[in-house]
Amino acid sequence: MQKLDPKLKDRMESLTRNSHPVLITCNDDCDLLMDHLNKNGVMVDDNMAEIQLLVADLTSRQIEDLLHHDTVAQIALDDDGSVFQ
């Protein structure tokens, strides 16, 4: 399985400066990843953290950064919207 969802990859290439509503699947406990995101000023919806899923709005650069984290299993486009709705 690829870490970056192909649909999100296509969107990132066309909208490089915008933020993207994403679903982040964690390999293990999401706490470390959530702390990392919060320290970088990212609002995270952690309502689904128990099932190892975080929801956030991230820029392309932030998404690329997360691809290098061991705790990230996959990052996919959240078709349902944004944390900031």
PDB file of N, CA and C in Angstrom:
ATOM      1  N   MET A   1       0.838  -1.171   0.000  1.00  0.00           N
ATOM      2  CA  MET A   1       0.000   0.000   0.000  1.00  0.00           C
ATOM      3  C   MET A   1       0.894   1.249   0.000  1.00  0.00           C
ATOM      4  N   GLN A   2       0.562   2.200  -0.827  1.00  0.00           N
ATOM      5  CA  GLN A   2       1.287   3.456  -0.884  1.00  0.00           C
ATOM      6  C   GLN A   2       0.892   4.338   0.288  1.00  0.00           C
ATOM      7  N   LYS A   3       1.872   5.095   0.799  1.00  0.00           N
ATOM      8  CA  LYS A   3       1.555   6.012   1.894  1.00  0.00           C
ATOM      9  C   LYS A   3       0.688   7.164   1.415  1.00  0.00           C
ATOM     10  N   LEU A   4       0.876   7.600   0.176  1.00  0.00           N
ATOM     11  CA  LEU A   4       0.136   8.741  -0.342  1.00  0.00           C
ATOM     12  C   LEU A   4      -0.914   8.271  -1.333  1.00  0.00           C
ATOM     13  N   ASP A   5      -2.158   8.561  -1.017  1.00  0.00           N
ATOM     14  CA  ASP A   5      -3.275   8.202  -1.873  1.00  0.00           C
ATOM     15  C   ASP A   5      -3.122   8.884  -3.244  1.00  0.00           C
ATOM     16  N   PRO A   6      -3.266   8.156  -4.350  1.00  0.00           N
ATOM     17  CA  PRO A   6      -3.100   8.747  -5.690  1.00  0.00           C
ATOM     18  C   PRO A   6      -4.010   9.947  -5.952  1.00  0.00           C
ATOM     19  N   LYS A   7      -5.213   9.920  -5.437  1.00  0.00           N
ATOM     20  CA  LYS A   7      -6.154  11.029  -5.618  1.00  0.00           C
ATOM     21  C   LYS A   7      -5.624  12.307  -4.950  1.00  0.00           C
ATOM     22  N   LEU A   8      -5.043  12.148  -3.764  1.00  0.00           N
ATOM     23  CA  LEU A   8      -4.459  13.281  -3.061  1.00  0.00           C
ATOM     24  C   LEU A   8      -3.216  13.777  -3.792  1.00  0.00           C
ATOM     25  N   LYS A   9      -2.418  12.860  -4.283  1.00  0.00           N
ATOM     26  CA  LYS A   9      -1.209  13.236  -5.025  1.00  0.00           C
ATOM     27  C   LYS A   9      -1.568  14.114  -6.223  1.00  0.00           C
ATOM     28  N   ASP A  10      -2.590  13.737  -6.969  1.00  0.00           N
ATOM     29  CA  ASP A  10      -3.034  14.536  -8.123  1.00  0.00           C
ATOM     30  C   ASP A  10      -3.475  15.928  -7.686  1.00  0.00           C
ATOM     31  N   ARG A  11      -4.199  16.001  -6.601  1.00  0.00           N
ATOM     32  CA  ARG A  11      -4.680  17.300  -6.114  1.00  0.00           C
ATOM     33  C   ARG A  11      -3.516  18.168  -5.640  1.00  0.00           C
ATOM     34  N   MET A  12      -2.531  17.564  -4.972  1.00  0.00           N
ATOM     35  CA  MET A  12      -1.382  18.319  -4.488  1.00  0.00           C
ATOM     36  C   MET A  12      -0.606  18.949  -5.636  1.00  0.00           C
ATOM     37  N   GLU A  13      -0.503  18.239  -6.740  1.00  0.00           N
ATOM     38  CA  GLU A  13       0.238  18.746  -7.887  1.00  0.00           C
ATOM     39  C   GLU A  13      -0.473  19.937  -8.523  1.00  0.00           C
ATOM     40  N   SER A  14      -1.795  19.963  -8.461  1.00  0.00           N
ATOM     41  CA  SER A  14      -2.531  21.060  -9.080  1.00  0.00           C
ATOM     42  C   SER A  14      -2.758  22.235  -8.114  1.00  0.00           C
ATOM     43  N   LEU A  15      -2.771  21.966  -6.820  1.00  0.00           N
ATOM     44  CA  LEU A  15      -3.035  23.013  -5.819  1.00  0.00           C
ATOM     45  C   LEU A  15      -1.913  23.022  -4.779  1.00  0.00           C
ATOM     46  N   THR A  16      -0.741  23.445  -5.181  1.00  0.00           N
ATOM     47  CA  THR A  16       0.429  23.334  -4.304  1.00  0.00           C
ATOM     48  C   THR A  16       0.382  24.263  -3.095  1.00  0.00           C
ATOM     49  N   ARG A  17      -0.277  25.403  -3.204  1.00  0.00           N
ATOM     50  CA  ARG A  17      -0.266  26.368  -2.093  1.00  0.00           C
ATOM     51  C   ARG A  17      -1.474  26.243  -1.178  1.00  0.00           C
ATOM     52  N   ASN A  18      -2.464  25.519  -1.570  1.00  0.00           N
ATOM     53  CA  ASN A  18      -3.676  25.371  -0.756  1.00  0.00           C
ATOM     54  C   ASN A  18      -3.486  24.275   0.278  1.00  0.00           C
ATOM     55  N   SER A  19      -4.368  24.291   1.267  1.00  0.00           N
ATOM     56  CA  SER A  19      -4.379  23.174   2.208  1.00  0.00           C
ATOM     57  C   SER A  19      -5.388  22.151   1.715  1.00  0.00           C
ATOM     58  N   HIS A  20      -5.174  20.924   2.125  1.00  0.00           N
ATOM     59  CA  HIS A  20      -5.986  19.809   1.659  1.00  0.00           C
ATOM     60  C   HIS A  20      -6.581  19.088   2.870  1.00  0.00           C
ATOM     61  N   PRO A  21      -7.873  18.812   2.874  1.00  0.00           N
ATOM     62  CA  PRO A  21      -8.460  18.036   3.967  1.00  0.00           C
ATOM     63  C   PRO A  21      -8.032  16.574   3.804  1.00  0.00           C
ATOM     64  N   VAL A  22      -7.363  16.048   4.821  1.00  0.00           N
ATOM     65  CA  VAL A  22      -6.815  14.701   4.714  1.00  0.00           C
ATOM     66  C   VAL A  22      -7.197  13.819   5.890  1.00  0.00           C
ATOM     67  N   LEU A  23      -7.170  12.523   5.629  1.00  0.00           N
ATOM     68  CA  LEU A  23      -7.313  11.482   6.645  1.00  0.00           C
ATOM     69  C   LEU A  23      -5.935  10.847   6.798  1.00  0.00           C
ATOM     70  N   ILE A  24      -5.435  10.808   8.011  1.00  0.00           N
ATOM     71  CA  ILE A  24      -4.116  10.239   8.277  1.00  0.00           C
ATOM     72  C   ILE A  24      -4.312   8.967   9.087  1.00  0.00           C
ATOM     73  N   THR A  25      -3.881   7.856   8.527  1.00  0.00           N
ATOM     74  CA  THR A  25      -3.953   6.575   9.219  1.00  0.00           C
ATOM     75  C   THR A  25      -2.619   6.318   9.897  1.00  0.00           C
ATOM     76  N   CYS A  26      -2.663   6.012  11.204  1.00  0.00           N
ATOM     77  CA  CYS A  26      -1.448   5.775  11.986  1.00  0.00           C
ATOM     78  C   CYS A  26      -1.168   4.276  12.093  1.00  0.00           C
ATOM     79  N   ASN A  27       0.112   3.931  12.159  1.00  0.00           N
ATOM     80  CA  ASN A  27       0.502   2.536  12.372  1.00  0.00           C
ATOM     81  C   ASN A  27       0.254   2.108  13.811  1.00  0.00           C
ATOM     82  N   ASP A  28       0.587   2.989  14.721  1.00  0.00           N
ATOM     83  CA  ASP A  28       0.468   2.694  16.148  1.00  0.00           C
ATOM     84  C   ASP A  28      -0.400   3.761  16.799  1.00  0.00           C
ATOM     85  N   ASP A  29      -0.066   4.074  18.016  1.00  0.00           N
ATOM     86  CA  ASP A  29      -0.747   5.134  18.745  1.00  0.00           C
ATOM     87  C   ASP A  29      -0.537   6.461  18.021  1.00  0.00           C
ATOM     88  N   CYS A  30      -1.578   7.229  17.839  1.00  0.00           N
ATOM     89  CA  CYS A  30      -1.517   8.503  17.104  1.00  0.00           C
ATOM     90  C   CYS A  30      -1.028   9.671  17.957  1.00  0.00           C
ATOM     91  N   ASP A  31      -0.781   9.450  19.245  1.00  0.00           N
ATOM     92  CA  ASP A  31      -0.428  10.556  20.141  1.00  0.00           C
ATOM     93  C   ASP A  31       0.834  11.294  19.709  1.00  0.00           C
ATOM     94  N   LEU A  32       1.883  10.565  19.348  1.00  0.00           N
ATOM     95  CA  LEU A  32       3.130  11.215  18.932  1.00  0.00           C
ATOM     96  C   LEU A  32       2.925  12.051  17.678  1.00  0.00           C
ATOM     97  N   LEU A  33       2.194  11.511  16.743  1.00  0.00           N
ATOM     98  CA  LEU A  33       1.922  12.234  15.505  1.00  0.00           C
ATOM     99  C   LEU A  33       1.055  13.459  15.776  1.00  0.00           C
ATOM    100  N   MET A  34       0.067  13.316  16.640  1.00  0.00           N
ATOM    101  CA  MET A  34      -0.803  14.428  16.975  1.00  0.00           C
ATOM    102  C   MET A  34       0.001  15.537  17.668  1.00  0.00           C
ATOM    103  N   ASP A  35       0.908  15.162  18.558  1.00  0.00           N
ATOM    104  CA  ASP A  35       1.773  16.141  19.215  1.00  0.00           C
ATOM    105  C   ASP A  35       2.623  16.883  18.191  1.00  0.00           C
ATOM    106  N   HIS A  36       3.188  16.155  17.237  1.00  0.00           N
ATOM    107  CA  HIS A  36       4.009  16.761  16.189  1.00  0.00           C
ATOM    108  C   HIS A  36       3.196  17.774  15.378  1.00  0.00           C
ATOM    109  N   LEU A  37       2.001  17.398  14.999  1.00  0.00           N
ATOM    110  CA  LEU A  37       1.146  18.296  14.222  1.00  0.00           C
ATOM    111  C   LEU A  37       0.759  19.527  15.028  1.00  0.00           C
ATOM    112  N   ASN A  38       0.382  19.338  16.293  1.00  0.00           N
ATOM    113  CA  ASN A  38      -0.008  20.459  17.148  1.00  0.00           C
ATOM    114  C   ASN A  38       1.145  21.438  17.353  1.00  0.00           C
ATOM    115  N   LYS A  39       2.365  20.911  17.505  1.00  0.00           N
ATOM    116  CA  LYS A  39       3.534  21.773  17.680  1.00  0.00           C
ATOM    117  C   LYS A  39       3.791  22.615  16.432  1.00  0.00           C
ATOM    118  N   ASN A  40       3.344  22.136  15.284  1.00  0.00           N
ATOM    119  CA  ASN A  40       3.523  22.865  14.031  1.00  0.00           C
ATOM    120  C   ASN A  40       2.290  23.682  13.658  1.00  0.00           C
ATOM    121  N   GLY A  41       1.394  23.891  14.628  1.00  0.00           N
ATOM    122  CA  GLY A  41       0.250  24.757  14.429  1.00  0.00           C
ATOM    123  C   GLY A  41      -0.879  24.176  13.604  1.00  0.00           C
ATOM    124  N   VAL A  42      -0.938  22.856  13.498  1.00  0.00           N
ATOM    125  CA  VAL A  42      -1.985  22.208  12.719  1.00  0.00           C
ATOM    126  C   VAL A  42      -3.129  21.801  13.640  1.00  0.00           C
ATOM    127  N   MET A  43      -4.342  22.233  13.288  1.00  0.00           N
ATOM    128  CA  MET A  43      -5.527  21.784  14.035  1.00  0.00           C
ATOM    129  C   MET A  43      -5.830  20.347  13.623  1.00  0.00           C
ATOM    130  N   VAL A  44      -6.002  19.495  14.600  1.00  0.00           N
ATOM    131  CA  VAL A  44      -6.262  18.081  14.336  1.00  0.00           C
ATOM    132  C   VAL A  44      -7.571  17.682  14.999  1.00  0.00           C
ATOM    133  N   ASP A  45      -8.429  17.039  14.231  1.00  0.00           N
ATOM    134  CA  ASP A  45      -9.645  16.456  14.782  1.00  0.00           C
ATOM    135  C   ASP A  45      -9.274  15.039  15.197  1.00  0.00           C
ATOM    136  N   ASP A  46      -9.251  14.802  16.499  1.00  0.00           N
ATOM    137  CA  ASP A  46      -8.812  13.504  17.010  1.00  0.00           C
ATOM    138  C   ASP A  46      -9.965  12.635  17.486  1.00  0.00           C
ATOM    139  N   ASN A  47     -11.165  12.912  17.025  1.00  0.00           N
ATOM    140  CA  ASN A  47     -12.329  12.141  17.453  1.00  0.00           C
ATOM    141  C   ASN A  47     -12.224  10.663  17.087  1.00  0.00           C
ATOM    142  N   MET A  48     -11.413  10.353  16.096  1.00  0.00           N
ATOM    143  CA  MET A  48     -11.283   8.963  15.658  1.00  0.00           C
ATOM    144  C   MET A  48      -9.911   8.392  15.980  1.00  0.00           C
ATOM    145  N   ALA A  49      -9.184   9.009  16.916  1.00  0.00           N
ATOM    146  CA  ALA A  49      -7.831   8.562  17.264  1.00  0.00           C
ATOM    147  C   ALA A  49      -7.818   7.133  17.804  1.00  0.00           C
ATOM    148  N   GLU A  50      -8.915   6.723  18.438  1.00  0.00           N
ATOM    149  CA  GLU A  50      -8.969   5.351  18.974  1.00  0.00           C
ATOM    150  C   GLU A  50      -8.846   4.305  17.871  1.00  0.00           C
ATOM    151  N   ILE A  51      -9.293   4.659  16.671  1.00  0.00           N
ATOM    152  CA  ILE A  51      -9.195   3.721  15.547  1.00  0.00           C
ATOM    153  C   ILE A  51      -8.023   4.094  14.635  1.00  0.00           C
ATOM    154  N   GLN A  52      -7.060   4.810  15.214  1.00  0.00           N
ATOM    155  CA  GLN A  52      -5.816   5.186  14.548  1.00  0.00           C
ATOM    156  C   GLN A  52      -6.047   6.022  13.290  1.00  0.00           C
ATOM    157  N   LEU A  53      -6.932   7.006  13.407  1.00  0.00           N
ATOM    158  CA  LEU A  53      -7.246   7.877  12.279  1.00  0.00           C
ATOM    159  C   LEU A  53      -7.329   9.322  12.764  1.00  0.00           C
ATOM    160  N   LEU A  54      -6.602  10.201  12.090  1.00  0.00           N
ATOM    161  CA  LEU A  54      -6.637  11.629  12.384  1.00  0.00           C
ATOM    162  C   LEU A  54      -7.147  12.373  11.164  1.00  0.00           C
ATOM    163  N   VAL A  55      -7.796  13.511  11.401  1.00  0.00           N
ATOM    164  CA  VAL A  55      -8.308  14.348  10.322  1.00  0.00           C
ATOM    165  C   VAL A  55      -7.677  15.723  10.486  1.00  0.00           C
ATOM    166  N   ALA A  56      -7.134  16.266   9.389  1.00  0.00           N
ATOM    167  CA  ALA A  56      -6.495  17.580   9.455  1.00  0.00           C
ATOM    168  C   ALA A  56      -6.512  18.230   8.080  1.00  0.00           C
ATOM    169  N   ASP A  57      -6.278  19.537   8.065  1.00  0.00           N
ATOM    170  CA  ASP A  57      -6.062  20.265   6.819  1.00  0.00           C
ATOM    171  C   ASP A  57      -4.566  20.549   6.734  1.00  0.00           C
ATOM    172  N   LEU A  58      -3.920  20.028   5.703  1.00  0.00           N
ATOM    173  CA  LEU A  58      -2.473  20.152   5.575  1.00  0.00           C
ATOM    174  C   LEU A  58      -2.083  20.739   4.227  1.00  0.00           C
ATOM    175  N   THR A  59      -0.978  21.480   4.224  1.00  0.00           N
ATOM    176  CA  THR A  59      -0.421  21.960   2.961  1.00  0.00           C
ATOM    177  C   THR A  59       0.356  20.821   2.313  1.00  0.00           C
ATOM    178  N   SER A  60       0.694  20.993   1.070  1.00  0.00           N
ATOM    179  CA  SER A  60       1.472  19.979   0.353  1.00  0.00           C
ATOM    180  C   SER A  60       2.794  19.716   1.068  1.00  0.00           C
ATOM    181  N   ARG A  61       3.422  20.765   1.559  1.00  0.00           N
ATOM    182  CA  ARG A  61       4.703  20.617   2.252  1.00  0.00           C
ATOM    183  C   ARG A  61       4.552  19.800   3.542  1.00  0.00           C
ATOM    184  N   GLN A  62       3.483  20.064   4.290  1.00  0.00           N
ATOM    185  CA  GLN A  62       3.239  19.318   5.518  1.00  0.00           C
ATOM    186  C   GLN A  62       2.961  17.841   5.208  1.00  0.00           C
ATOM    187  N   ILE A  63       2.236  17.590   4.134  1.00  0.00           N
ATOM    188  CA  ILE A  63       1.949  16.213   3.731  1.00  0.00           C
ATOM    189  C   ILE A  63       3.247  15.490   3.377  1.00  0.00           C
ATOM    190  N   GLU A  64       4.107  16.148   2.607  1.00  0.00           N
ATOM    191  CA  GLU A  64       5.387  15.538   2.238  1.00  0.00           C
ATOM    192  C   GLU A  64       6.235  15.250   3.471  1.00  0.00           C
ATOM    193  N   ASP A  65       6.194  16.145   4.460  1.00  0.00           N
ATOM    194  CA  ASP A  65       6.921  15.936   5.709  1.00  0.00           C
ATOM    195  C   ASP A  65       6.408  14.689   6.434  1.00  0.00           C
ATOM    196  N   LEU A  66       5.095  14.531   6.480  1.00  0.00           N
ATOM    197  CA  LEU A  66       4.510  13.387   7.199  1.00  0.00           C
ATOM    198  C   LEU A  66       4.805  12.050   6.530  1.00  0.00           C
ATOM    199  N   LEU A  67       5.061  12.069   5.228  1.00  0.00           N
ATOM    200  CA  LEU A  67       5.369  10.817   4.533  1.00  0.00           C
ATOM    201  C   LEU A  67       6.636  10.157   5.076  1.00  0.00           C
ATOM    202  N   HIS A  68       7.473  10.939   5.771  1.00  0.00           N
ATOM    203  CA  HIS A  68       8.726  10.422   6.325  1.00  0.00           C
ATOM    204  C   HIS A  68       8.585   9.936   7.763  1.00  0.00           C
ATOM    205  N   HIS A  69       7.409  10.101   8.356  1.00  0.00           N
ATOM    206  CA  HIS A  69       7.186   9.660   9.735  1.00  0.00           C
ATOM    207  C   HIS A  69       6.819   8.180   9.752  1.00  0.00           C
ATOM    208  N   ASP A  70       7.478   7.455  10.635  1.00  0.00           N
ATOM    209  CA  ASP A  70       7.224   6.012  10.756  1.00  0.00           C
ATOM    210  C   ASP A  70       5.805   5.705  11.227  1.00  0.00           C
ATOM    211  N   THR A  71       5.201   6.620  11.973  1.00  0.00           N
ATOM    212  CA  THR A  71       3.872   6.364  12.526  1.00  0.00           C
ATOM    213  C   THR A  71       2.758   6.516  11.493  1.00  0.00           C
ATOM    214  N   VAL A  72       3.063   7.091  10.329  1.00  0.00           N
ATOM    215  CA  VAL A  72       2.050   7.315   9.293  1.00  0.00           C
ATOM    216  C   VAL A  72       1.958   6.099   8.378  1.00  0.00           C
ATOM    217  N   ALA A  73       0.768   5.509   8.313  1.00  0.00           N
ATOM    218  CA  ALA A  73       0.542   4.376   7.407  1.00  0.00           C
ATOM    219  C   ALA A  73       0.073   4.866   6.046  1.00  0.00           C
ATOM    220  N   GLN A  74      -0.845   5.841   6.046  1.00  0.00           N
ATOM    221  CA  GLN A  74      -1.373   6.372   4.793  1.00  0.00           C
ATOM    222  C   GLN A  74      -1.968   7.759   5.013  1.00  0.00           C
ATOM    223  N   ILE A  75      -1.874   8.574   3.963  1.00  0.00           N
ATOM    224  CA  ILE A  75      -2.515   9.891   3.952  1.00  0.00           C
ATOM    225  C   ILE A  75      -3.422   9.917   2.731  1.00  0.00           C
ATOM    226  N   ALA A  76      -4.702  10.172   2.953  1.00  0.00           N
ATOM    227  CA  ALA A  76      -5.678  10.161   1.867  1.00  0.00           C
ATOM    228  C   ALA A  76      -6.503  11.435   1.892  1.00  0.00           C
ATOM    229  N   LEU A  77      -7.014  11.808   0.740  1.00  0.00           N
ATOM    230  CA  LEU A  77      -7.886  12.970   0.620  1.00  0.00           C
ATOM    231  C   LEU A  77      -9.197  12.682   1.339  1.00  0.00           C
ATOM    232  N   ASP A  78      -9.653  13.632   2.148  1.00  0.00           N
ATOM    233  CA  ASP A  78     -10.935  13.502   2.836  1.00  0.00           C
ATOM    234  C   ASP A  78     -11.996  14.149   1.958  1.00  0.00           C
ATOM    235  N   ASP A  79     -12.718  13.349   1.229  1.00  0.00           N
ATOM    236  CA  ASP A  79     -13.724  13.849   0.302  1.00  0.00           C
ATOM    237  C   ASP A  79     -14.894  14.534   0.999  1.00  0.00           C
ATOM    238  N   ASP A  80     -15.058  14.266   2.304  1.00  0.00           N
ATOM    239  CA  ASP A  80     -16.199  14.826   3.029  1.00  0.00           C
ATOM    240  C   ASP A  80     -15.990  16.258   3.471  1.00  0.00           C
ATOM    241  N   GLY A  81     -14.777  16.763   3.369  1.00  0.00           N
ATOM    242  CA  GLY A  81     -14.616  18.169   3.729  1.00  0.00           C
ATOM    243  C   GLY A  81     -13.389  18.503   4.477  1.00  0.00           C
ATOM    244  N   SER A  82     -13.544  19.462   5.385  1.00  0.00           N
ATOM    245  CA  SER A  82     -12.432  20.086   6.040  1.00  0.00           C
ATOM    246  C   SER A  82     -12.667  20.165   7.541  1.00  0.00           C
ATOM    247  N   VAL A  83     -11.594  20.216   8.302  1.00  0.00           N
ATOM    248  CA  VAL A  83     -11.670  20.403   9.742  1.00  0.00           C
ATOM    249  C   VAL A  83     -12.271  21.785  10.039  1.00  0.00           C
ATOM    250  N   PHE A  84     -12.073  22.725   9.134  1.00  0.00           N
ATOM    251  CA  PHE A  84     -12.459  24.109   9.374  1.00  0.00           C
ATOM    252  C   PHE A  84     -13.843  24.450   8.834  1.00  0.00           C
ATOM    253  N   GLN A  85     -14.689  23.484   8.580  1.00  0.00           N
ATOM    254  CA  GLN A  85     -16.034  23.758   8.032  1.00  0.00           C
ATOM    255  C   GLN A  85     -16.846  24.552   9.003  1.00  0.00           C
TER     256      GLN A  85
END
